[in-house]
Amino acid sequence: MSDTPKRIVVLGSTGSIGTQTLDVCRWRGYRVVGLVAGKNLDLLYQQIAEFQPEAVAADATVLPELRLRFPNLHLTDALEVAAWPSDVVVGAIPGLAGLPGVRAAVQQGRRMALANKESMVAAGPLLWQEAEQSGAQIIPVDSEHSALFQSLVGEPFRDVAELILTASGGPFLREPADLSKVTPQMALNHPRWKMGPKVTIDSSTLFNKGLEVLEAVQLFKIPIEKVKVQIHPQSYVHSMVRFQDGNIKAQLGPTDMRLAIQYALTYPKRPPTPLRDAPIPERLDFYPPDTRRFPALALAYEAGRMGGLAPVVLNAADEIAVEAFLQGQIGYLDIPRVLEKVLQQTPKTDLTWDNVYEADLEARKLARELLKVKA
């Protein structure tokens, strides 16, 4: 067995998952060979200085400053970094913007540690086709999908009755009664997880759980009727698999994404971490989700049943609506309203690499028109 440290590429290195991935790389002594970032120069400076990557991509607006600070650094585009020689590529750029990098890594036959759920939601069948041709592995990083993946290890898939995703319920599980008064500041205050603003808002509407349902359908190639959701406020049971005989396997652990990230990087091994002795909660509660209070979850199921381009369209509408809400341009309840209207306009054509992006652009345009916001 080689003692050479694993070579890791991180797409989205300055975001929440990206920074936690670098924590895991510190734990394991991995060699970080590629970074893709946005505009957070201060943090990117620190990451380059610490890890000395072989290739870096960043937003075009910050490249001149990067060249001045690191004149010998190989600055390139995100697709070249994604395809850079490595053992694992971590896909952590949020939204459909993360899909090109994920595809590039899969085409190279890499192990893809996938945190970008939108890639699988929008283009799951297409990515699996690429993986079958290249030999790439796709291992989920989302805590829920990691839990399902772990619970399925060693189990014949024909014995699976259903997959059960757990959801914390977000900050508005029961209060306030009137969600029309919710502000961005309120919605960004998640009770359990520390995430980026887009994912945090989606968690508050349960749309994030809807995306996870759609991702599970594609990751595990299972009918949407066999993917269920349970509200679990403690977020200690990350997901469950119910088998045909009635037995249920659950994966439990601390609310720390670094565990799921490390599992994707080290699978099938489980090296020790500083979280090994974390306390176990005194109680665990489970409730069915209220889709009348959180209609975005029901819309995700509808998109899954529609298939084709519907998940692409729904995701695009949500990206526009959430950004408008964060900027104070629309109210909280306008988010699911625009999702429903845009979903109804889904083109009835087959999913291809070309029309994924066309459908995404058209859905964004329609969402902006409905919300009366500018690009």
Coordinates of C-alpha atoms in Angstrom, one line a residue:
M1 CA 0.0 0.0 0.0
S2 CA 1.3 3.4 -0.9
D3 CA 2.1 5.9 1.9
T4 CA 1.8 8.8 -0.6
P5 CA -0.9 11.3 0.7
K6 CA -4.1 11.4 -1.3
R7 CA -4.3 14.2 -3.8
I8 CA -7.5 16.3 -3.3
V9 CA -9.2 19.0 -5.5
V10 CA -11.8 21.2 -3.8
L11 CA -14.3 22.9 -6.0
G12 CA -15.8 25.7 -3.8
S13 CA -12.9 25.9 -1.4
T14 CA -14.0 29.1 0.4
G15 CA -17.6 28.0 1.1
S16 CA -18.9 26.1 4.1
I17 CA -18.3 22.6 2.7
G18 CA -15.0 23.6 1.2
T19 CA -13.5 25.0 4.4
Q20 CA -14.7 21.9 6.3
T21 CA -13.1 19.7 3.6
L22 CA -9.8 21.4 4.2
D23 CA -10.2 20.7 7.9
V24 CA -10.5 17.0 7.0
C25 CA -7.4 17.3 4.8
R26 CA -5.5 18.7 7.8
W27 CA -6.7 15.8 9.9
R28 CA -5.5 13.3 7.4
G29 CA -2.4 15.0 6.0
Y30 CA -3.8 15.0 2.5
R31 CA -2.2 17.0 -0.4
V32 CA -4.6 19.7 -1.7
V33 CA -3.6 20.1 -5.3
G34 CA -6.4 22.2 -6.7
L35 CA -8.7 24.9 -5.4
V36 CA -11.7 26.6 -7.1
A37 CA -13.0 29.7 -5.3
G38 CA -15.2 32.8 -5.9
K39 CA -14.4 36.3 -4.7
N40 CA -13.3 35.7 -1.1
L41 CA -9.7 36.8 -1.6
D42 CA -8.6 36.9 2.1
L43 CA -9.6 33.3 2.7
L44 CA -8.3 32.1 -0.6
Y45 CA -4.9 33.8 0.1
Q46 CA -4.7 31.8 3.4
Q47 CA -5.6 28.5 1.7
I48 CA -3.0 29.0 -1.1
A49 CA -0.3 29.9 1.4
E50 CA -1.1 26.9 3.6
F51 CA -1.7 24.2 1.0
Q52 CA 0.4 25.4 -1.9
P53 CA -1.9 24.0 -4.6
E54 CA -0.7 23.1 -8.1
A55 CA -3.7 24.8 -9.8
V56 CA -6.2 27.5 -8.7
A57 CA -9.3 29.0 -10.3
A58 CA -11.2 32.0 -9.0
D59 CA -13.7 34.7 -10.1
A60 CA -12.3 36.7 -13.0
T61 CA -12.6 39.9 -10.9
V62 CA -10.0 38.8 -8.4
L63 CA -7.4 37.2 -10.8
P64 CA -5.2 40.3 -11.2
E65 CA -4.8 40.5 -7.4
L66 CA -4.0 36.8 -7.2
R67 CA -1.4 37.1 -9.9
L68 CA 0.3 40.0 -8.0
R69 CA 0.2 38.0 -4.7
F70 CA 1.3 34.6 -6.1
P71 CA 3.2 35.3 -9.4
N72 CA 4.3 31.7 -9.7
L73 CA 0.9 30.1 -9.1
H74 CA -0.8 28.2 -12.0
L75 CA -4.0 30.2 -12.4
T76 CA -6.5 28.6 -14.8
D77 CA -10.2 28.0 -15.3
A78 CA -12.4 25.9 -13.1
L79 CA -12.8 23.0 -15.6
E80 CA -9.0 22.5 -15.8
V81 CA -8.8 22.4 -12.0
A82 CA -11.7 19.9 -11.8
A83 CA -9.9 17.6 -14.2
W84 CA -6.5 18.1 -12.5
P85 CA -4.7 14.8 -11.6
S86 CA -6.1 13.8 -8.2
D87 CA -7.5 11.0 -6.1
V88 CA -10.7 12.7 -5.0
V89 CA -12.6 15.8 -6.3
V90 CA -14.9 17.5 -3.8
G91 CA -17.8 19.2 -5.6
A92 CA -19.0 21.9 -3.3
I93 CA -19.9 24.8 -5.6
P94 CA -23.6 25.5 -4.9
G95 CA -26.3 25.6 -7.4
L96 CA -26.2 24.6 -11.1
A97 CA -23.0 26.6 -11.3
G98 CA -21.3 23.5 -9.8
L99 CA -22.4 21.1 -12.5
P100 CA -19.7 21.8 -15.2
G101 CA -16.9 21.1 -12.6
V102 CA -18.6 17.9 -11.4
R103 CA -19.0 16.7 -15.0
A104 CA -15.4 17.4 -15.8
A105 CA -14.1 15.4 -12.8
V106 CA -16.5 12.5 -13.6
Q107 CA -15.3 12.5 -17.2
Q108 CA -11.7 12.0 -15.9
G109 CA -12.8 9.0 -13.9
R110 CA -12.2 10.6 -10.5
R111 CA -13.9 9.8 -7.2
M112 CA -16.4 12.6 -6.9
A113 CA -17.3 13.5 -3.4
L114 CA -20.5 15.2 -4.2
A115 CA -21.8 18.0 -2.0
N116 CA -23.5 19.8 -4.9
K117 CA -26.9 18.2 -4.8
E118 CA -28.2 20.3 -7.7
S119 CA -25.8 18.5 -10.1
M120 CA -27.5 15.2 -9.4
V121 CA -31.0 16.7 -9.2
A122 CA -30.6 18.4 -12.7
A123 CA -28.4 15.9 -14.5
G124 CA -28.3 12.6 -12.6
P125 CA -28.9 10.2 -15.5
L126 CA -26.4 12.1 -17.6
L127 CA -23.7 12.1 -14.9
W128 CA -24.2 8.3 -14.4
Q129 CA -23.7 7.8 -18.1
E130 CA -20.4 9.7 -17.9
A131 CA -19.4 7.7 -14.8
E132 CA -20.1 4.4 -16.5
Q133 CA -17.9 5.4 -19.4
S134 CA -15.0 6.7 -17.3
G135 CA -15.1 4.5 -14.2
A136 CA -15.7 7.4 -11.9
Q137 CA -17.2 6.9 -8.4
I138 CA -19.8 9.3 -7.1
I139 CA -20.0 9.2 -3.3
P140 CA -22.4 11.6 -1.6
V141 CA -21.3 14.2 1.0
D142 CA -24.7 15.5 2.1
S143 CA -25.1 14.1 5.6
E144 CA -28.5 12.5 4.6
H145 CA -27.2 10.8 1.5
S146 CA -24.0 9.8 3.2
A147 CA -26.2 8.2 5.8
L148 CA -28.2 6.3 3.2
F149 CA -25.0 5.2 1.4
Q150 CA -23.5 3.9 4.7
S151 CA -26.7 2.1 5.6
L152 CA -26.8 0.4 2.2
V153 CA -23.3 -0.9 2.3
G154 CA -23.4 -4.7 2.1
E155 CA -27.2 -4.8 1.5
P156 CA -28.9 -6.2 -1.6
F157 CA -30.7 -3.2 -3.1
R158 CA -33.7 -5.4 -4.1
D159 CA -34.4 -5.7 -0.3
V160 CA -34.9 -2.0 0.2
A161 CA -38.5 -0.9 0.8
E162 CA -37.9 2.8 1.2
L163 CA -35.3 5.5 2.0
I164 CA -36.1 7.9 4.8
L165 CA -34.5 11.3 4.8
T166 CA -34.5 13.1 8.1
A167 CA -35.0 16.9 8.3
S168 CA -34.3 19.2 11.3
G169 CA -37.4 21.2 10.3
G170 CA -35.4 24.4 10.2
P171 CA -36.1 27.5 12.3
F172 CA -39.8 27.7 11.6
L173 CA -40.9 24.1 12.4
R174 CA -43.8 25.5 14.6
E175 CA -43.2 29.3 15.0
P176 CA -44.1 31.9 13.9
A177 CA -47.6 30.8 12.9
D178 CA -47.7 33.5 10.2
L179 CA -44.7 32.9 7.9
S180 CA -45.5 36.0 5.9
K181 CA -43.6 38.1 8.4
V182 CA -40.4 36.1 8.2
T183 CA -37.3 38.2 7.4
P184 CA -34.0 37.0 5.8
Q185 CA -32.3 37.4 9.2
M186 CA -34.8 35.1 10.8
A187 CA -34.5 32.5 8.1
L188 CA -30.7 32.5 8.2
N189 CA -30.8 31.5 11.9
H190 CA -30.7 27.7 11.6
P191 CA -31.0 25.8 14.9
R192 CA -28.6 23.0 14.0
W193 CA -26.4 23.4 11.0
K194 CA -23.9 26.0 9.8
M195 CA -24.3 26.4 6.1
G196 CA -24.1 29.0 3.3
P197 CA -27.0 31.5 2.9
K198 CA -28.7 29.7 0.0
V199 CA -28.8 26.3 1.6
T200 CA -29.9 27.9 4.9
I201 CA -32.9 29.6 3.4
D202 CA -33.8 26.4 1.5
S203 CA -33.6 24.5 4.7
S204 CA -36.1 26.9 6.3
T205 CA -38.6 26.4 3.5
L206 CA -37.9 22.6 3.4
F207 CA -37.0 23.1 -0.3
N208 CA -33.5 21.8 0.6
K209 CA -35.2 18.6 1.7
G210 CA -37.1 18.5 -1.5
L211 CA -33.8 18.7 -3.4
E212 CA -32.4 15.9 -1.3
V213 CA -35.4 13.7 -2.2
L214 CA -34.7 14.4 -5.9
E215 CA -31.0 13.7 -5.3
A216 CA -31.8 10.4 -3.6
V217 CA -33.9 9.3 -6.5
Q218 CA -31.0 9.9 -8.9
L219 CA -28.1 8.7 -6.6
F220 CA -29.7 5.5 -5.7
K221 CA -31.8 5.0 -8.8
I222 CA -35.0 4.5 -6.9
P223 CA -38.7 5.6 -7.6
I224 CA -39.7 8.8 -5.9
E225 CA -42.5 7.0 -4.2
K226 CA -39.9 5.1 -2.2
V227 CA -38.2 8.2 -0.8
K228 CA -39.8 9.6 2.4
V229 CA -39.1 12.5 4.8
Q230 CA -39.3 12.6 8.6
I231 CA -38.8 15.7 10.7
H232 CA -36.1 15.0 13.3
P233 CA -35.2 18.2 15.3
Q234 CA -32.1 16.7 17.0
S235 CA -30.5 16.0 13.6
Y236 CA -28.6 13.1 15.1
V237 CA -30.2 10.4 12.9
H238 CA -29.0 11.5 9.5
S239 CA -31.2 9.1 7.5
M240 CA -32.7 5.6 7.5
V241 CA -33.3 2.7 5.2
R242 CA -36.4 0.5 5.7
F243 CA -36.1 -3.0 4.3
Q244 CA -38.7 -5.4 3.0
D245 CA -38.7 -7.4 6.2
G246 CA -39.6 -4.3 8.3
N247 CA -36.1 -3.8 9.8
I248 CA -34.7 -0.3 9.7
K249 CA -31.0 0.7 9.5
A250 CA -30.2 4.2 10.6
Q251 CA -26.9 6.2 10.6
L252 CA -26.4 8.4 13.6
G253 CA -23.7 10.9 14.6
P254 CA -22.9 14.4 15.6
T255 CA -24.2 17.4 13.5
D256 CA -20.8 17.9 11.9
M257 CA -20.4 17.8 8.1
R258 CA -16.7 16.8 8.4
L259 CA -17.7 13.2 9.3
A260 CA -19.7 12.8 6.0
I261 CA -16.9 14.6 4.1
Q262 CA -14.2 12.3 5.5
Y263 CA -16.3 9.2 4.8
A264 CA -16.4 10.2 1.1
L265 CA -12.7 10.8 1.0
T266 CA -11.6 7.7 2.9
Y267 CA -14.4 5.1 1.9
P268 CA -14.4 2.2 2.8
K269 CA -12.1 3.1 5.6
R270 CA -13.0 4.9 8.9
P271 CA -9.9 6.6 10.3
P272 CA -10.3 8.2 13.8
T273 CA -11.3 11.9 14.1
P274 CA -11.5 14.4 17.0
L275 CA -15.3 13.8 17.0
R276 CA -15.1 10.2 18.1
D277 CA -16.3 10.8 21.7
A278 CA -19.1 13.3 20.9
P279 CA -22.1 13.0 23.3
I280 CA -25.2 11.1 22.4
P281 CA -28.6 13.0 22.8
E282 CA -30.9 12.0 25.6
R283 CA -33.9 11.8 23.3
L284 CA -34.8 11.5 19.6
D285 CA -38.1 12.7 18.1
F286 CA -39.6 12.1 14.7
Y287 CA -42.7 13.8 13.0
P288 CA -44.2 13.8 9.5
P289 CA -43.5 16.9 7.5
D290 CA -46.3 19.5 7.2
T291 CA -46.4 20.2 3.4
R292 CA -49.2 22.7 3.8
R293 CA -46.9 24.9 5.9
F294 CA -43.9 24.0 3.7
P295 CA -45.3 23.6 0.2
A296 CA -41.8 23.7 -1.4
L297 CA -41.3 20.1 -0.3
A298 CA -44.5 19.0 -2.0
L299 CA -43.4 20.8 -5.2
A300 CA -40.2 18.9 -5.2
Y301 CA -42.1 15.6 -5.2
E302 CA -44.3 16.9 -8.0
A303 CA -41.2 17.8 -10.0
G304 CA -39.8 14.3 -9.4
R305 CA -43.0 12.7 -10.6
M306 CA -43.0 14.9 -13.7
G307 CA -39.3 14.0 -14.5
G308 CA -37.4 15.2 -17.5
L309 CA -36.5 18.9 -17.1
A310 CA -38.9 19.6 -14.2
P311 CA -36.2 19.3 -11.4
V312 CA -33.9 21.6 -13.5
V313 CA -36.7 24.2 -13.8
L314 CA -37.7 24.0 -10.2
N315 CA -34.1 24.4 -9.0
A316 CA -33.5 27.4 -11.2
A317 CA -36.7 29.1 -10.0
D318 CA -35.6 28.6 -6.4
E319 CA -32.2 30.1 -7.0
I320 CA -33.8 33.3 -8.3
A321 CA -36.5 33.4 -5.6
V322 CA -34.1 32.9 -2.7
E323 CA -31.6 35.5 -4.0
A324 CA -34.5 38.0 -4.3
F325 CA -35.7 37.2 -0.8
L326 CA -32.2 37.6 0.6
Q327 CA -32.0 41.0 -1.0
G328 CA -35.4 42.1 0.4
Q329 CA -37.1 42.3 -3.0
I330 CA -39.8 39.7 -2.2
G331 CA -41.5 38.2 0.8
Y332 CA -40.9 34.8 2.3
L333 CA -44.1 33.2 1.0
D334 CA -43.4 34.4 -2.5
I335 CA -40.7 31.7 -2.8
P336 CA -43.0 28.7 -3.0
R337 CA -45.5 30.7 -5.1
V338 CA -43.0 31.4 -7.8
L339 CA -41.7 27.8 -7.7
E340 CA -45.2 26.5 -8.4
K341 CA -45.8 28.9 -11.3
V342 CA -42.5 28.2 -13.0
L343 CA -42.8 24.5 -12.5
Q344 CA -46.1 24.6 -14.4
Q345 CA -44.2 26.0 -17.5
T346 CA -41.8 23.1 -17.7
P347 CA -40.9 22.2 -21.3
K348 CA -42.0 18.7 -22.2
T349 CA -38.7 17.5 -23.8
D350 CA -36.1 14.9 -22.9
L351 CA -33.1 15.6 -20.7
T352 CA -29.9 16.3 -22.6
W353 CA -26.7 18.1 -21.8
D354 CA -27.7 20.9 -24.1
N355 CA -31.2 21.5 -22.8
V356 CA -30.2 21.3 -19.1
Y357 CA -28.7 24.7 -19.4
E358 CA -31.3 26.0 -21.8
A359 CA -34.1 25.0 -19.4
D360 CA -32.2 26.5 -16.5
L361 CA -31.8 29.9 -18.3
E362 CA -35.4 30.0 -19.4
A363 CA -36.7 29.1 -15.9
R364 CA -34.5 31.9 -14.3
K365 CA -35.9 34.4 -16.9
L366 CA -39.5 33.4 -16.1
A367 CA -38.9 33.5 -12.4
R368 CA -37.5 37.1 -12.6
E369 CA -40.4 38.2 -14.7
L370 CA -42.9 36.7 -12.2
L371 CA -41.1 38.3 -9.3
K372 CA -40.5 41.5 -11.2
V373 CA -36.8 41.5 -10.3
K374 CA -33.8 42.3 -12.5
A375 CA -30.9 40.0 -13.4

